[in-house]
């Protein structure tokens, strides 16, 4: 499994007043079997069930607020 780290500042607010982070399908694959983990205040990763959206050659992770975390995917 491969992973991509991301930071709060990587999120952008969308038209629905939610925050999303964008990945290219060429970087992470089709978006099947993605695991989203949020870094908690103890410095540990916890799995969350974040909505995943696809549009053309992009995959978006959506949440109600930005957070530090990582995306785990099959390479």
PDB file of N, CA and C in Angstrom:
ATOM      1  N   UNK A   1       0.846  -1.179   0.000  1.00  0.00           N
ATOM      2  CA  UNK A   1       0.000   0.000   0.000  1.00  0.00           C
ATOM      3  C   UNK A   1       0.892   1.243   0.000  1.00  0.00           C
ATOM      4  N   UNK A   2       0.467   2.229  -0.727  1.00  0.00           N
ATOM      5  CA  UNK A   2       1.176   3.509  -0.784  1.00  0.00           C
ATOM      6  C   UNK A   2       0.361   4.550  -0.035  1.00  0.00           C
ATOM      7  N   UNK A   3       0.989   5.682   0.232  1.00  0.00           N
ATOM      8  CA  UNK A   3       0.266   6.734   0.940  1.00  0.00           C
ATOM      9  C   UNK A   3       0.681   8.114   0.457  1.00  0.00           C
ATOM     10  N   UNK A   4      -0.226   9.062   0.632  1.00  0.00           N
ATOM     11  CA  UNK A   4       0.033  10.471   0.341  1.00  0.00           C
ATOM     12  C   UNK A   4      -0.366  11.256   1.576  1.00  0.00           C
ATOM     13  N   UNK A   5       0.576  12.008   2.116  1.00  0.00           N
ATOM     14  CA  UNK A   5       0.305  12.877   3.258  1.00  0.00           C
ATOM     15  C   UNK A   5      -0.319  14.172   2.759  1.00  0.00           C
ATOM     16  N   UNK A   6      -1.177  14.779   3.587  1.00  0.00           N
ATOM     17  CA  UNK A   6      -1.714  16.098   3.257  1.00  0.00           C
ATOM     18  C   UNK A   6      -1.890  16.918   4.528  1.00  0.00           C
ATOM     19  N   UNK A   7      -1.954  18.214   4.365  1.00  0.00           N
ATOM     20  CA  UNK A   7      -2.067  19.168   5.477  1.00  0.00           C
ATOM     21  C   UNK A   7      -3.373  19.942   5.366  1.00  0.00           C
ATOM     22  N   UNK A   8      -3.755  20.591   6.452  1.00  0.00           N
ATOM     23  CA  UNK A   8      -4.967  21.415   6.471  1.00  0.00           C
ATOM     24  C   UNK A   8      -4.971  22.432   5.341  1.00  0.00           C
ATOM     25  N   UNK A   9      -3.813  23.013   5.071  1.00  0.00           N
ATOM     26  CA  UNK A   9      -3.741  24.081   4.069  1.00  0.00           C
ATOM     27  C   UNK A   9      -3.963  23.573   2.645  1.00  0.00           C
ATOM     28  N   UNK A  10      -3.932  22.249   2.441  1.00  0.00           N
ATOM     29  CA  UNK A  10      -4.157  21.675   1.115  1.00  0.00           C
ATOM     30  C   UNK A  10      -5.644  21.656   0.731  1.00  0.00           C
ATOM     31  N   UNK A  11      -6.536  21.813   1.706  1.00  0.00           N
ATOM     32  CA  UNK A  11      -7.975  21.796   1.447  1.00  0.00           C
ATOM     33  C   UNK A  11      -8.432  23.138   0.893  1.00  0.00           C
ATOM     34  N   UNK A  12      -9.440  23.098   0.038  1.00  0.00           N
ATOM     35  CA  UNK A  12     -10.093  24.312  -0.464  1.00  0.00           C
ATOM     36  C   UNK A  12     -11.592  24.171  -0.213  1.00  0.00           C
ATOM     37  N   UNK A  13     -12.236  25.297   0.046  1.00  0.00           N
ATOM     38  CA  UNK A  13     -13.672  25.273   0.293  1.00  0.00           C
ATOM     39  C   UNK A  13     -14.426  25.203  -1.036  1.00  0.00           C
ATOM     40  N   UNK A  14     -15.444  24.345  -1.088  1.00  0.00           N
ATOM     41  CA  UNK A  14     -16.226  24.203  -2.320  1.00  0.00           C
ATOM     42  C   UNK A  14     -17.530  24.997  -2.220  1.00  0.00           C
ATOM     43  N   UNK A  15     -18.368  24.909  -3.235  1.00  0.00           N
ATOM     44  CA  UNK A  15     -19.631  25.656  -3.284  1.00  0.00           C
ATOM     45  C   UNK A  15     -20.644  25.197  -2.247  1.00  0.00           C
ATOM     46  N   UNK A  16     -20.443  24.022  -1.682  1.00  0.00           N
ATOM     47  CA  UNK A  16     -21.368  23.452  -0.704  1.00  0.00           C
ATOM     48  C   UNK A  16     -20.929  23.735   0.728  1.00  0.00           C
ATOM     49  N   UNK A  17     -20.004  24.677   0.904  1.00  0.00           N
ATOM     50  CA  UNK A  17     -19.495  25.050   2.234  1.00  0.00           C
ATOM     51  C   UNK A  17     -18.777  23.888   2.919  1.00  0.00           C
ATOM     52  N   UNK A  18     -18.239  22.962   2.135  1.00  0.00           N
ATOM     53  CA  UNK A  18     -17.417  21.882   2.653  1.00  0.00           C
ATOM     54  C   UNK A  18     -16.002  22.088   2.140  1.00  0.00           C
ATOM     55  N   UNK A  19     -15.077  21.325   2.684  1.00  0.00           N
ATOM     56  CA  UNK A  19     -13.682  21.424   2.265  1.00  0.00           C
ATOM     57  C   UNK A  19     -13.305  20.162   1.514  1.00  0.00           C
ATOM     58  N   UNK A  20     -12.492  20.334   0.495  1.00  0.00           N
ATOM     59  CA  UNK A  20     -12.075  19.183  -0.294  1.00  0.00           C
ATOM     60  C   UNK A  20     -10.607  19.298  -0.660  1.00  0.00           C
ATOM     61  N   UNK A  21     -10.021  18.134  -0.846  1.00  0.00           N
ATOM     62  CA  UNK A  21      -8.643  18.054  -1.305  1.00  0.00           C
ATOM     63  C   UNK A  21      -8.653  17.211  -2.579  1.00  0.00           C
ATOM     64  N   UNK A  22      -7.850  17.591  -3.527  1.00  0.00           N
ATOM     65  CA  UNK A  22      -7.893  17.000  -4.864  1.00  0.00           C
ATOM     66  C   UNK A  22      -6.646  16.169  -5.135  1.00  0.00           C
ATOM     67  N   UNK A  23      -6.862  14.997  -5.737  1.00  0.00           N
ATOM     68  CA  UNK A  23      -5.774  14.124  -6.167  1.00  0.00           C
ATOM     69  C   UNK A  23      -6.008  13.741  -7.619  1.00  0.00           C
ATOM     70  N   UNK A  24      -4.949  13.505  -8.356  1.00  0.00           N
ATOM     71  CA  UNK A  24      -5.061  13.036  -9.736  1.00  0.00           C
ATOM     72  C   UNK A  24      -5.176  11.513  -9.734  1.00  0.00           C
ATOM     73  N   UNK A  25      -6.030  10.993 -10.602  1.00  0.00           N
ATOM     74  CA  UNK A  25      -6.172   9.545 -10.722  1.00  0.00           C
ATOM     75  C   UNK A  25      -4.844   8.913 -11.120  1.00  0.00           C
ATOM     76  N   UNK A  26      -4.042   9.619 -11.898  1.00  0.00           N
ATOM     77  CA  UNK A  26      -2.737   9.086 -12.300  1.00  0.00           C
ATOM     78  C   UNK A  26      -1.801   8.909 -11.102  1.00  0.00           C
ATOM     79  N   UNK A  27      -2.061   9.621  -9.991  1.00  0.00           N
ATOM     80  CA  UNK A  27      -1.232   9.512  -8.784  1.00  0.00           C
ATOM     81  C   UNK A  27      -1.709   8.411  -7.847  1.00  0.00           C
ATOM     82  N   UNK A  28      -3.034   8.241  -7.725  1.00  0.00           N
ATOM     83  CA  UNK A  28      -3.563   7.329  -6.702  1.00  0.00           C
ATOM     84  C   UNK A  28      -4.442   6.217  -7.253  1.00  0.00           C
ATOM     85  N   UNK A  29      -4.665   6.177  -8.532  1.00  0.00           N
ATOM     86  CA  UNK A  29      -5.526   5.156  -9.112  1.00  0.00           C
ATOM     87  C   UNK A  29      -6.969   5.622  -9.213  1.00  0.00           C
ATOM     88  N   UNK A  30      -7.859   4.696  -9.459  1.00  0.00           N
ATOM     89  CA  UNK A  30      -9.264   4.996  -9.739  1.00  0.00           C
ATOM     90  C   UNK A  30     -10.068   5.429  -8.514  1.00  0.00           C
ATOM     91  N   UNK A  31      -9.517   5.318  -7.340  1.00  0.00           N
ATOM     92  CA  UNK A  31     -10.265   5.688  -6.144  1.00  0.00           C
ATOM     93  C   UNK A  31     -10.955   4.513  -5.480  1.00  0.00           C
ATOM     94  N   UNK A  32     -10.589   3.305  -5.894  1.00  0.00           N
ATOM     95  CA  UNK A  32     -11.144   2.099  -5.286  1.00  0.00           C
ATOM     96  C   UNK A  32     -10.214   1.683  -4.150  1.00  0.00           C
ATOM     97  N   UNK A  33     -10.792   1.276  -3.027  1.00  0.00           N
ATOM     98  CA  UNK A  33     -10.029   0.846  -1.849  1.00  0.00           C
ATOM     99  C   UNK A  33      -9.171   1.963  -1.257  1.00  0.00           C
ATOM    100  N   UNK A  34      -9.675   3.189  -1.272  1.00  0.00           N
ATOM    101  CA  UNK A  34      -8.964   4.294  -0.631  1.00  0.00           C
ATOM    102  C   UNK A  34      -9.277   4.303   0.856  1.00  0.00           C
ATOM    103  N   UNK A  35      -8.280   4.607   1.652  1.00  0.00           N
ATOM    104  CA  UNK A  35      -8.458   4.757   3.096  1.00  0.00           C
ATOM    105  C   UNK A  35      -8.027   6.163   3.461  1.00  0.00           C
ATOM    106  N   UNK A  36      -8.918   6.896   4.132  1.00  0.00           N
ATOM    107  CA  UNK A  36      -8.610   8.249   4.579  1.00  0.00           C
ATOM    108  C   UNK A  36      -8.390   8.197   6.084  1.00  0.00           C
ATOM    109  N   UNK A  37      -7.260   8.724   6.526  1.00  0.00           N
ATOM    110  CA  UNK A  37      -6.941   8.763   7.950  1.00  0.00           C
ATOM    111  C   UNK A  37      -6.644  10.193   8.368  1.00  0.00           C
ATOM    112  N   UNK A  38      -7.169  10.567   9.542  1.00  0.00           N
ATOM    113  CA  UNK A  38      -6.959  11.896  10.108  1.00  0.00           C
ATOM    114  C   UNK A  38      -5.966  11.781  11.260  1.00  0.00           C
ATOM    115  N   UNK A  39      -5.057  12.737  11.336  1.00  0.00           N
ATOM    116  CA  UNK A  39      -4.088  12.789  12.424  1.00  0.00           C
ATOM    117  C   UNK A  39      -4.769  13.433  13.624  1.00  0.00           C
ATOM    118  N   UNK A  40      -4.855  12.711  14.754  1.00  0.00           N
ATOM    119  CA  UNK A  40      -5.532  13.267  15.926  1.00  0.00           C
ATOM    120  C   UNK A  40      -4.561  14.021  16.829  1.00  0.00           C
ATOM    121  N   UNK A  41      -5.092  14.566  17.917  1.00  0.00           N
ATOM    122  CA  UNK A  41      -4.282  15.392  18.817  1.00  0.00           C
ATOM    123  C   UNK A  41      -3.190  14.609  19.540  1.00  0.00           C
ATOM    124  N   UNK A  42      -3.284  13.278  19.550  1.00  0.00           N
ATOM    125  CA  UNK A  42      -2.256  12.432  20.167  1.00  0.00           C
ATOM    126  C   UNK A  42      -1.155  12.048  19.182  1.00  0.00           C
ATOM    127  N   UNK A  43      -1.258  12.543  17.947  1.00  0.00           N
ATOM    128  CA  UNK A  43      -0.264  12.214  16.934  1.00  0.00           C
ATOM    129  C   UNK A  43      -0.466  10.852  16.292  1.00  0.00           C
ATOM    130  N   UNK A  44      -1.668  10.277  16.472  1.00  0.00           N
ATOM    131  CA  UNK A  44      -1.983   8.976  15.901  1.00  0.00           C
ATOM    132  C   UNK A  44      -2.994   9.145  14.771  1.00  0.00           C
ATOM    133  N   UNK A  45      -2.923   8.260  13.802  1.00  0.00           N
ATOM    134  CA  UNK A  45      -3.872   8.301  12.696  1.00  0.00           C
ATOM    135  C   UNK A  45      -5.111   7.489  13.045  1.00  0.00           C
ATOM    136  N   UNK A  46      -6.280   8.047  12.700  1.00  0.00           N
ATOM    137  CA  UNK A  46      -7.538   7.338  12.884  1.00  0.00           C
ATOM    138  C   UNK A  46      -8.289   7.331  11.559  1.00  0.00           C
ATOM    139  N   UNK A  47      -8.885   6.191  11.241  1.00  0.00           N
ATOM    140  CA  UNK A  47      -9.604   6.066   9.980  1.00  0.00           C
ATOM    141  C   UNK A  47     -10.936   6.802  10.088  1.00  0.00           C
ATOM    142  N   UNK A  48     -11.289   7.536   9.024  1.00  0.00           N
ATOM    143  CA  UNK A  48     -12.574   8.216   8.970  1.00  0.00           C
ATOM    144  C   UNK A  48     -13.293   7.813   7.687  1.00  0.00           C
ATOM    145  N   UNK A  49     -14.601   7.981   7.673  1.00  0.00           N
ATOM    146  CA  UNK A  49     -15.391   7.657   6.484  1.00  0.00           C
ATOM    147  C   UNK A  49     -15.728   8.951   5.759  1.00  0.00           C
ATOM    148  N   UNK A  50     -14.769   9.468   5.054  1.00  0.00           N
ATOM    149  CA  UNK A  50     -14.940  10.716   4.308  1.00  0.00           C
ATOM    150  C   UNK A  50     -15.531  10.414   2.933  1.00  0.00           C
ATOM    151  N   UNK A  51     -16.454  11.250   2.473  1.00  0.00           N
ATOM    152  CA  UNK A  51     -16.968  11.077   1.113  1.00  0.00           C
ATOM    153  C   UNK A  51     -15.851  11.241   0.081  1.00  0.00           C
ATOM    154  N   UNK A  52     -15.856  10.373  -0.911  1.00  0.00           N
ATOM    155  CA  UNK A  52     -14.899  10.417  -2.012  1.00  0.00           C
ATOM    156  C   UNK A  52     -15.698  10.705  -3.282  1.00  0.00           C
ATOM    157  N   UNK A  53     -15.288  11.721  -4.018  1.00  0.00           N
ATOM    158  CA  UNK A  53     -15.979  12.066  -5.265  1.00  0.00           C
ATOM    159  C   UNK A  53     -14.988  12.016  -6.418  1.00  0.00           C
ATOM    160  N   UNK A  54     -15.496  11.658  -7.590  1.00  0.00           N
ATOM    161  CA  UNK A  54     -14.657  11.618  -8.791  1.00  0.00           C
ATOM    162  C   UNK A  54     -15.232  12.554  -9.843  1.00  0.00           C
ATOM    163  N   UNK A  55     -14.338  13.209 -10.564  1.00  0.00           N
ATOM    164  CA  UNK A  55     -14.732  14.046 -11.693  1.00  0.00           C
ATOM    165  C   UNK A  55     -13.599  14.012 -12.709  1.00  0.00           C
ATOM    166  N   UNK A  56     -13.899  13.478 -13.877  1.00  0.00           N
ATOM    167  CA  UNK A  56     -12.912  13.353 -14.954  1.00  0.00           C
ATOM    168  C   UNK A  56     -11.685  12.606 -14.459  1.00  0.00           C
ATOM    169  N   UNK A  57     -10.524  13.227 -14.424  1.00  0.00           N
ATOM    170  CA  UNK A  57      -9.288  12.550 -14.003  1.00  0.00           C
ATOM    171  C   UNK A  57      -8.879  12.945 -12.591  1.00  0.00           C
ATOM    172  N   UNK A  58      -9.855  13.336 -11.763  1.00  0.00           N
ATOM    173  CA  UNK A  58      -9.581  13.794 -10.396  1.00  0.00           C
ATOM    174  C   UNK A  58     -10.405  13.003  -9.380  1.00  0.00           C
ATOM    175  N   UNK A  59      -9.846  12.866  -8.171  1.00  0.00           N
ATOM    176  CA  UNK A  59     -10.536  12.276  -7.028  1.00  0.00           C
ATOM    177  C   UNK A  59     -10.503  13.313  -5.916  1.00  0.00           C
ATOM    178  N   UNK A  60     -11.654  13.523  -5.255  1.00  0.00           N
ATOM    179  CA  UNK A  60     -11.759  14.527  -4.202  1.00  0.00           C
ATOM    180  C   UNK A  60     -12.148  13.863  -2.887  1.00  0.00           C
ATOM    181  N   UNK A  61     -11.439  14.203  -1.809  1.00  0.00           N
ATOM    182  CA  UNK A  61     -11.815  13.816  -0.453  1.00  0.00           C
ATOM    183  C   UNK A  61     -12.509  15.026   0.144  1.00  0.00           C
ATOM    184  N   UNK A  62     -13.719  14.826   0.683  1.00  0.00           N
ATOM    185  CA  UNK A  62     -14.541  15.927   1.176  1.00  0.00           C
ATOM    186  C   UNK A  62     -14.766  15.767   2.678  1.00  0.00           C
ATOM    187  N   UNK A  63     -14.729  16.899   3.404  1.00  0.00           N
ATOM    188  CA  UNK A  63     -14.963  16.882   4.848  1.00  0.00           C
ATOM    189  C   UNK A  63     -15.512  18.243   5.254  1.00  0.00           C
ATOM    190  N   UNK A  64     -16.083  18.344   6.454  1.00  0.00           N
ATOM    191  CA  UNK A  64     -16.675  19.616   6.884  1.00  0.00           C
ATOM    192  C   UNK A  64     -15.656  20.626   7.402  1.00  0.00           C
ATOM    193  N   UNK A  65     -14.431  20.182   7.614  1.00  0.00           N
ATOM    194  CA  UNK A  65     -13.349  21.090   8.013  1.00  0.00           C
ATOM    195  C   UNK A  65     -12.012  20.488   7.558  1.00  0.00           C
ATOM    196  N   UNK A  66     -11.010  21.334   7.335  1.00  0.00           N
ATOM    197  CA  UNK A  66      -9.693  20.818   6.924  1.00  0.00           C
ATOM    198  C   UNK A  66      -9.003  20.081   8.073  1.00  0.00           C
ATOM    199  N   UNK A  67      -8.152  19.133   7.741  1.00  0.00           N
ATOM    200  CA  UNK A  67      -7.408  18.386   8.760  1.00  0.00           C
ATOM    201  C   UNK A  67      -6.111  17.860   8.163  1.00  0.00           C
ATOM    202  N   UNK A  68      -5.156  17.570   9.031  1.00  0.00           N
ATOM    203  CA  UNK A  68      -3.923  16.905   8.622  1.00  0.00           C
ATOM    204  C   UNK A  68      -4.210  15.410   8.550  1.00  0.00           C
ATOM    205  N   UNK A  69      -3.685  14.750   7.537  1.00  0.00           N
ATOM    206  CA  UNK A  69      -3.950  13.327   7.422  1.00  0.00           C
ATOM    207  C   UNK A  69      -3.173  12.683   6.301  1.00  0.00           C
ATOM    208  N   UNK A  70      -3.674  11.517   5.902  1.00  0.00           N
ATOM    209  CA  UNK A  70      -3.042  10.797   4.800  1.00  0.00           C
ATOM    210  C   UNK A  70      -4.089   9.966   4.071  1.00  0.00           C
ATOM    211  N   UNK A  71      -3.773   9.688   2.841  1.00  0.00           N
ATOM    212  CA  UNK A  71      -4.598   8.850   1.984  1.00  0.00           C
ATOM    213  C   UNK A  71      -3.793   7.593   1.690  1.00  0.00           C
ATOM    214  N   UNK A  72      -4.370   6.438   1.973  1.00  0.00           N
ATOM    215  CA  UNK A  72      -3.701   5.161   1.723  1.00  0.00           C
ATOM    216  C   UNK A  72      -4.395   4.505   0.530  1.00  0.00           C
ATOM    217  N   UNK A  73      -3.603   4.020  -0.417  1.00  0.00           N
ATOM    218  CA  UNK A  73      -4.157   3.462  -1.648  1.00  0.00           C
ATOM    219  C   UNK A  73      -3.257   2.362  -2.172  1.00  0.00           C
ATOM    220  N   UNK A  74      -3.827   1.526  -3.050  1.00  0.00           N
ATOM    221  CA  UNK A  74      -3.048   0.468  -3.691  1.00  0.00           C
ATOM    222  C   UNK A  74      -2.275   1.060  -4.852  1.00  0.00           C
ATOM    223  N   UNK A  75      -0.980   0.802  -4.890  1.00  0.00           N
ATOM    224  CA  UNK A  75      -0.135   1.354  -5.964  1.00  0.00           C
ATOM    225  C   UNK A  75      -0.175   0.488  -7.191  1.00  0.00           C
TER     226      UNK A  75
END
